[in-house]
């Protein structure tokens, strides 16, 4: 302690040592002292000097402090001092807090370099990081908290290098994940900050952290802190969740499958009172919305995005977001971000798009949410960012949603417009924005209407029916004509904002409308004010003034006005830099009019328009102007992502979907401009021929497909018949085994009866004969009853077989459908043979049963004779009373009658069995006839199939010739169906050649 007092200046006498000397003495003390207390005091002193003398402490004491961490782990106090000292040396946060505003940037740069330099020294030995991770396992607050802060500072200085060290360290990430489970909030919260730095831009660590149950712990912390009403801890947890999920498809899938999306719904239960939100709540809710967007971002794989969208709809998250969207009084930036979030939740998901279409705003009267949003989009008083968000929401609602597109376009058609004017529709709002005096409203409405027509040729044709009333007393004009009229007026209309923006928006709408729709191109060319046939202009240069009649003069005036439409005139002129976009889009529109032209208008055919370009503009100049679009900087920005994000309204020029259209059409339009008329004619002829052959091939493919379906059904029927046959065979084997059992029982009874008769004949005593004879008679009666029951069972089984045979006959002899005949073709032959075998076995069984019945008859008569023989001595005995003799005779007579009746019944059953056998024989004959008919039908069907194959071979040869013609014309042929058909045709030709050689 005396040493420390001298070092710290407690001694008043003598010169005071400098800071570097003091630090050197302290370092020597740490290195040389044997007592733990002395080392602890020295490290404490270094800690107090580390903030003021950061460079000296870091350069002289770092090795000694690391040595303390290695050797003095048993003392938590000295370990805490050492960690705090290292943190003060490495961290730049303390210097930033102490700096004044007047300090220069150079000093800040020096501070940053100092922290980075010390960090490199510390992590140069990877064992130091391993040692630090080991110290984090200590539960002592004075060790764990400084360790967390030190590791966080190291990650801030040298993040990528430290991430690699922690990644290869055994259980490195798991040790850091234990910080989230610490009961002390300060360590838990700093642990969240540590994991934020650890998971930045490292997918491997992000996956490990996610599978260490990070999602569960972070969501629990957010819930404990009060969701969106929580403090800075909620913000830190949300930032960590973004690090784990953004651009990490594996973690996103794990988050969805873990049912964590359902736990996000309570975040957005903000209540009706949205006034007076704190800044922290706004920040938290903003981050929560961004986290939802991370899961459904358009840049994610389509399958992952779709599954997350469905999960959000099923758990009610989308409904909760729509509630916030339609609420009033919330902050503007939250409303904007909510619109963007809802946009991406419904984008491309039909179920979510349908729900969004059913959402109504709580107004009087209630209006659809789409209408309310469009009202904000075309309102120039609304913030620019909000209007962009509404446009993005409308685009996402229509993305791959033909049903929604049809509903929007239907509000413009004459049959669906509300004549009373009580309610405003989406179509009316779009038209109002399209023709307003605000250039931004013009652009947004044009792009929104273009998305309503995207990849939907039917709606493009229906939109041609829309008529607009421009002014009182003038006839209505079409929507297409009104758009071109605005283009023709050019700079005459006084607009707020960029006038180029209005023309760019209208040209994008027209290009989207006319692409892939020849009918719309015809309507566009039919108006002589759009692209007039200007051959008169060029002819007047070579004609006299007398030849210039009024028609020629009026056409020249029309050509002068054409320069304002920015098509041929705009392309030909050499305008300023700001007009290059308009020139390029005008060239694109003119190229679309050529490429999708069906030559239905003679004066505006493809060839005439090409001549116009060649004489008025020049093909090279036209191609150069067309290339202006893809070379523009704003075009490149718009093509990066679907969301329209612009720094200012002046930069709002291109739409993301329109950039795809330009990429698709730029090459084909350039190729179409340089094609000659002969090539066009040949190409059209070849296309028509190919279409005809394609129709023929399609027809035969349909025929073959139907036959395949029929064959499949017949196969199923054959399989069912096979299963029935197997069941019948199983039943037959069971019956055979039962018959064998009956035979064995019969033999046993026969042996027993033989023994009994011998026993009765051996006795001569009349009294014993009188006592045994009734018992034998009762036994015989019981045996006869048993045989009768067994016979009845056999007869029932035969009836079941007969019913099965009848069912098979009905299923095979049904002439109502083609399928049954086909089934008989393939399965009848085999089944007939099986039925014949079964009938033969039944016939043999019946014969065997008849022989057994005859044997029974003979045995019965033998028994009767034996009984008569036994009655003779009984009647002759003088000692037997007369009453007993009469009773015995009556009993015998009754039994004889019963036996006769049973014999009669057995004979009748034998007759019925013979009748059944005869009916089965007739069934076999019928089946033989059906078999011959089926064989004849199979031969006819084979002949029809051979004829079809011959026709297909002829068609394949024609297609091969046409392909060769196309190749000669220089057209690429890559159709797989054509290639396959050509290969098949070659094989058929080879087979025909082989057959001709065999014939020769």
PDB file of N, CA and C in Angstrom, residues 791-835:
ATOM      1  N   UNK A 791     -75.190 -81.405 -46.488  1.00  0.00           N
ATOM      2  CA  UNK A 791     -75.638 -81.268 -47.882  1.00  0.00           C
ATOM      3  C   UNK A 791     -76.221 -79.892 -48.137  1.00  0.00           C
ATOM      4  N   UNK A 792     -76.977 -79.385 -47.159  1.00  0.00           N
ATOM      5  CA  UNK A 792     -77.534 -78.037 -47.319  1.00  0.00           C
ATOM      6  C   UNK A 792     -76.423 -76.992 -47.418  1.00  0.00           C
ATOM      7  N   UNK A 793     -75.374 -77.166 -46.609  1.00  0.00           N
ATOM      8  CA  UNK A 793     -74.238 -76.231 -46.685  1.00  0.00           C
ATOM      9  C   UNK A 793     -73.591 -76.252 -48.065  1.00  0.00           C
ATOM     10  N   UNK A 794     -73.386 -77.452 -48.580  1.00  0.00           N
ATOM     11  CA  UNK A 794     -72.792 -77.561 -49.923  1.00  0.00           C
ATOM     12  C   UNK A 794     -73.668 -76.908 -50.971  1.00  0.00           C
ATOM     13  N   UNK A 795     -74.979 -77.107 -50.820  1.00  0.00           N
ATOM     14  CA  UNK A 795     -75.894 -76.503 -51.791  1.00  0.00           C
ATOM     15  C   UNK A 795     -75.839 -74.968 -51.713  1.00  0.00           C
ATOM     16  N   UNK A 796     -75.722 -74.388 -50.474  1.00  0.00           N
ATOM     17  CA  UNK A 796     -75.595 -72.929 -50.339  1.00  0.00           C
ATOM     18  C   UNK A 796     -74.316 -72.405 -50.975  1.00  0.00           C
ATOM     19  N   UNK A 797     -73.232 -73.167 -50.793  1.00  0.00           N
ATOM     20  CA  UNK A 797     -71.979 -72.741 -51.416  1.00  0.00           C
ATOM     21  C   UNK A 797     -72.077 -72.761 -52.933  1.00  0.00           C
ATOM     22  N   UNK A 798     -72.776 -73.763 -53.461  1.00  0.00           N
ATOM     23  CA  UNK A 798     -72.966 -73.794 -54.923  1.00  0.00           C
ATOM     24  C   UNK A 798     -73.783 -72.602 -55.393  1.00  0.00           C
ATOM     25  N   UNK A 799     -74.778 -72.219 -54.603  1.00  0.00           N
ATOM     26  CA  UNK A 799     -75.577 -71.044 -54.984  1.00  0.00           C
ATOM     27  C   UNK A 799     -74.716 -69.774 -54.990  1.00  0.00           C
ATOM     28  N   UNK A 800     -73.825 -69.631 -53.990  1.00  0.00           N
ATOM     29  CA  UNK A 800     -72.937 -68.462 -53.975  1.00  0.00           C
ATOM     30  C   UNK A 800     -72.041 -68.439 -55.214  1.00  0.00           C
ATOM     31  N   UNK A 801     -71.543 -69.608 -55.592  1.00  0.00           N
ATOM     32  CA  UNK A 801     -70.718 -69.660 -56.801  1.00  0.00           C
ATOM     33  C   UNK A 801     -71.521 -69.259 -58.034  1.00  0.00           C
ATOM     34  N   UNK A 802     -72.779 -69.711 -58.071  1.00  0.00           N
ATOM     35  CA  UNK A 802     -73.621 -69.345 -59.212  1.00  0.00           C
ATOM     36  C   UNK A 802     -73.822 -67.827 -59.267  1.00  0.00           C
ATOM     37  N   UNK A 803     -74.041 -67.201 -58.093  1.00  0.00           N
ATOM     38  CA  UNK A 803     -74.227 -65.732 -58.085  1.00  0.00           C
ATOM     39  C   UNK A 803     -72.964 -65.015 -58.547  1.00  0.00           C
ATOM     40  N   UNK A 804     -71.793 -65.528 -58.130  1.00  0.00           N
ATOM     41  CA  UNK A 804     -70.526 -64.909 -58.574  1.00  0.00           C
ATOM     42  C   UNK A 804     -70.376 -65.034 -60.082  1.00  0.00           C
ATOM     43  N   UNK A 805     -70.766 -66.215 -60.612  1.00  0.00           N
ATOM     44  CA  UNK A 805     -70.678 -66.423 -62.074  1.00  0.00           C
ATOM     45  C   UNK A 805     -71.605 -65.447 -62.796  1.00  0.00           C
ATOM     46  N   UNK A 806     -72.807 -65.239 -62.246  1.00  0.00           N
ATOM     47  CA  UNK A 806     -73.740 -64.307 -62.875  1.00  0.00           C
ATOM     48  C   UNK A 806     -73.174 -62.886 -62.879  1.00  0.00           C
ATOM     49  N   UNK A 807     -72.529 -62.481 -61.754  1.00  0.00           N
ATOM     50  CA  UNK A 807     -71.915 -61.138 -61.713  1.00  0.00           C
ATOM     51  C   UNK A 807     -70.826 -60.990 -62.755  1.00  0.00           C
ATOM     52  N   UNK A 808     -69.998 -62.017 -62.883  1.00  0.00           N
ATOM     53  CA  UNK A 808     -68.947 -61.959 -63.892  1.00  0.00           C
ATOM     54  C   UNK A 808     -69.524 -61.885 -65.294  1.00  0.00           C
ATOM     55  N   UNK A 809     -70.601 -62.616 -65.518  1.00  0.00           N
ATOM     56  CA  UNK A 809     -71.255 -62.556 -66.832  1.00  0.00           C
ATOM     57  C   UNK A 809     -71.783 -61.157 -67.126  1.00  0.00           C
ATOM     58  N   UNK A 810     -72.423 -60.549 -66.115  1.00  0.00           N
ATOM     59  CA  UNK A 810     -72.982 -59.200 -66.333  1.00  0.00           C
ATOM     60  C   UNK A 810     -71.889 -58.167 -66.562  1.00  0.00           C
ATOM     61  N   UNK A 811     -70.742 -58.300 -65.844  1.00  0.00           N
ATOM     62  CA  UNK A 811     -69.657 -57.316 -66.014  1.00  0.00           C
ATOM     63  C   UNK A 811     -68.953 -57.471 -67.345  1.00  0.00           C
ATOM     64  N   UNK A 812     -68.922 -58.722 -67.886  1.00  0.00           N
ATOM     65  CA  UNK A 812     -68.222 -58.927 -69.143  1.00  0.00           C
ATOM     66  C   UNK A 812     -69.119 -58.790 -70.359  1.00  0.00           C
ATOM     67  N   UNK A 813     -70.452 -58.990 -70.176  1.00  0.00           N
ATOM     68  CA  UNK A 813     -71.362 -58.950 -71.317  1.00  0.00           C
ATOM     69  C   UNK A 813     -72.088 -57.634 -71.433  1.00  0.00           C
ATOM     70  N   UNK A 814     -71.623 -56.559 -70.742  1.00  0.00           N
ATOM     71  CA  UNK A 814     -72.284 -55.245 -70.813  1.00  0.00           C
ATOM     72  C   UNK A 814     -71.856 -54.547 -72.103  1.00  0.00           C
ATOM     73  N   UNK A 815     -72.720 -54.340 -73.069  1.00  0.00           N
ATOM     74  CA  UNK A 815     -72.322 -53.709 -74.357  1.00  0.00           C
ATOM     75  C   UNK A 815     -72.516 -52.224 -74.342  1.00  0.00           C
ATOM     76  N   UNK A 816     -72.804 -51.554 -73.190  1.00  0.00           N
ATOM     77  CA  UNK A 816     -73.169 -50.134 -73.176  1.00  0.00           C
ATOM     78  C   UNK A 816     -72.020 -49.208 -73.418  1.00  0.00           C
ATOM     79  N   UNK A 817     -70.839 -49.565 -72.977  1.00  0.00           N
ATOM     80  CA  UNK A 817     -69.713 -48.622 -73.054  1.00  0.00           C
ATOM     81  C   UNK A 817     -68.573 -49.246 -73.815  1.00  0.00           C
ATOM     82  N   UNK A 818     -67.732 -48.419 -74.285  1.00  0.00           N
ATOM     83  CA  UNK A 818     -66.552 -48.849 -75.023  1.00  0.00           C
ATOM     84  C   UNK A 818     -65.509 -49.425 -74.080  1.00  0.00           C
ATOM     85  N   UNK A 819     -65.572 -48.982 -72.833  1.00  0.00           N
ATOM     86  CA  UNK A 819     -64.573 -49.433 -71.872  1.00  0.00           C
ATOM     87  C   UNK A 819     -64.724 -50.916 -71.586  1.00  0.00           C
ATOM     88  N   UNK A 820     -66.012 -51.411 -71.438  1.00  0.00           N
ATOM     89  CA  UNK A 820     -66.222 -52.822 -71.150  1.00  0.00           C
ATOM     90  C   UNK A 820     -65.711 -53.690 -72.284  1.00  0.00           C
ATOM     91  N   UNK A 821     -65.955 -53.273 -73.534  1.00  0.00           N
ATOM     92  CA  UNK A 821     -65.454 -54.031 -74.677  1.00  0.00           C
ATOM     93  C   UNK A 821     -63.946 -54.072 -74.686  1.00  0.00           C
ATOM     94  N   UNK A 822     -63.334 -52.948 -74.345  1.00  0.00           N
ATOM     95  CA  UNK A 822     -61.873 -52.928 -74.291  1.00  0.00           C
ATOM     96  C   UNK A 822     -61.358 -53.831 -73.175  1.00  0.00           C
ATOM     97  N   UNK A 823     -62.098 -53.850 -72.047  1.00  0.00           N
ATOM     98  CA  UNK A 823     -61.681 -54.724 -70.944  1.00  0.00           C
ATOM     99  C   UNK A 823     -61.755 -56.183 -71.355  1.00  0.00           C
ATOM    100  N   UNK A 824     -62.831 -56.541 -72.101  1.00  0.00           N
ATOM    101  CA  UNK A 824     -62.949 -57.910 -72.578  1.00  0.00           C
ATOM    102  C   UNK A 824     -61.836 -58.239 -73.549  1.00  0.00           C
ATOM    103  N   UNK A 825     -61.370 -57.212 -74.291  1.00  0.00           N
ATOM    104  CA  UNK A 825     -60.293 -57.439 -75.258  1.00  0.00           C
ATOM    105  C   UNK A 825     -59.039 -57.939 -74.565  1.00  0.00           C
ATOM    106  N   UNK A 826     -58.741 -57.345 -73.436  1.00  0.00           N
ATOM    107  CA  UNK A 826     -57.470 -57.617 -72.788  1.00  0.00           C
ATOM    108  C   UNK A 826     -57.563 -58.666 -71.685  1.00  0.00           C
ATOM    109  N   UNK A 827     -58.713 -58.728 -70.982  1.00  0.00           N
ATOM    110  CA  UNK A 827     -58.797 -59.644 -69.846  1.00  0.00           C
ATOM    111  C   UNK A 827     -59.761 -60.786 -70.028  1.00  0.00           C
ATOM    112  N   UNK A 828     -60.569 -60.816 -71.127  1.00  0.00           N
ATOM    113  CA  UNK A 828     -61.616 -61.829 -71.280  1.00  0.00           C
ATOM    114  C   UNK A 828     -61.060 -63.216 -71.527  1.00  0.00           C
ATOM    115  N   UNK A 829     -60.007 -63.331 -72.313  1.00  0.00           N
ATOM    116  CA  UNK A 829     -59.489 -64.632 -72.709  1.00  0.00           C
ATOM    117  C   UNK A 829     -58.996 -65.410 -71.492  1.00  0.00           C
ATOM    118  N   UNK A 830     -58.216 -64.734 -70.709  1.00  0.00           N
ATOM    119  CA  UNK A 830     -57.653 -65.397 -69.519  1.00  0.00           C
ATOM    120  C   UNK A 830     -58.748 -65.771 -68.538  1.00  0.00           C
ATOM    121  N   UNK A 831     -59.741 -64.893 -68.402  1.00  0.00           N
ATOM    122  CA  UNK A 831     -60.792 -65.154 -67.420  1.00  0.00           C
ATOM    123  C   UNK A 831     -61.697 -66.295 -67.870  1.00  0.00           C
ATOM    124  N   UNK A 832     -61.943 -66.435 -69.189  1.00  0.00           N
ATOM    125  CA  UNK A 832     -62.774 -67.541 -69.705  1.00  0.00           C
ATOM    126  C   UNK A 832     -62.132 -68.878 -69.364  1.00  0.00           C
ATOM    127  N   UNK A 833     -60.827 -68.952 -69.531  1.00  0.00           N
ATOM    128  CA  UNK A 833     -60.138 -70.208 -69.207  1.00  0.00           C
ATOM    129  C   UNK A 833     -60.288 -70.542 -67.738  1.00  0.00           C
ATOM    130  N   UNK A 834     -60.150 -69.519 -66.906  1.00  0.00           N
ATOM    131  CA  UNK A 834     -60.308 -69.765 -65.460  1.00  0.00           C
ATOM    132  C   UNK A 834     -61.715 -70.242 -65.124  1.00  0.00           C
ATOM    133  N   UNK A 835     -62.726 -69.629 -65.771  1.00  0.00           N
ATOM    134  CA  UNK A 835     -64.124 -70.039 -65.513  1.00  0.00           C
ATOM    135  C   UNK A 835     -64.358 -71.484 -65.957  1.00  0.00           C
TER     136      UNK A 835
END
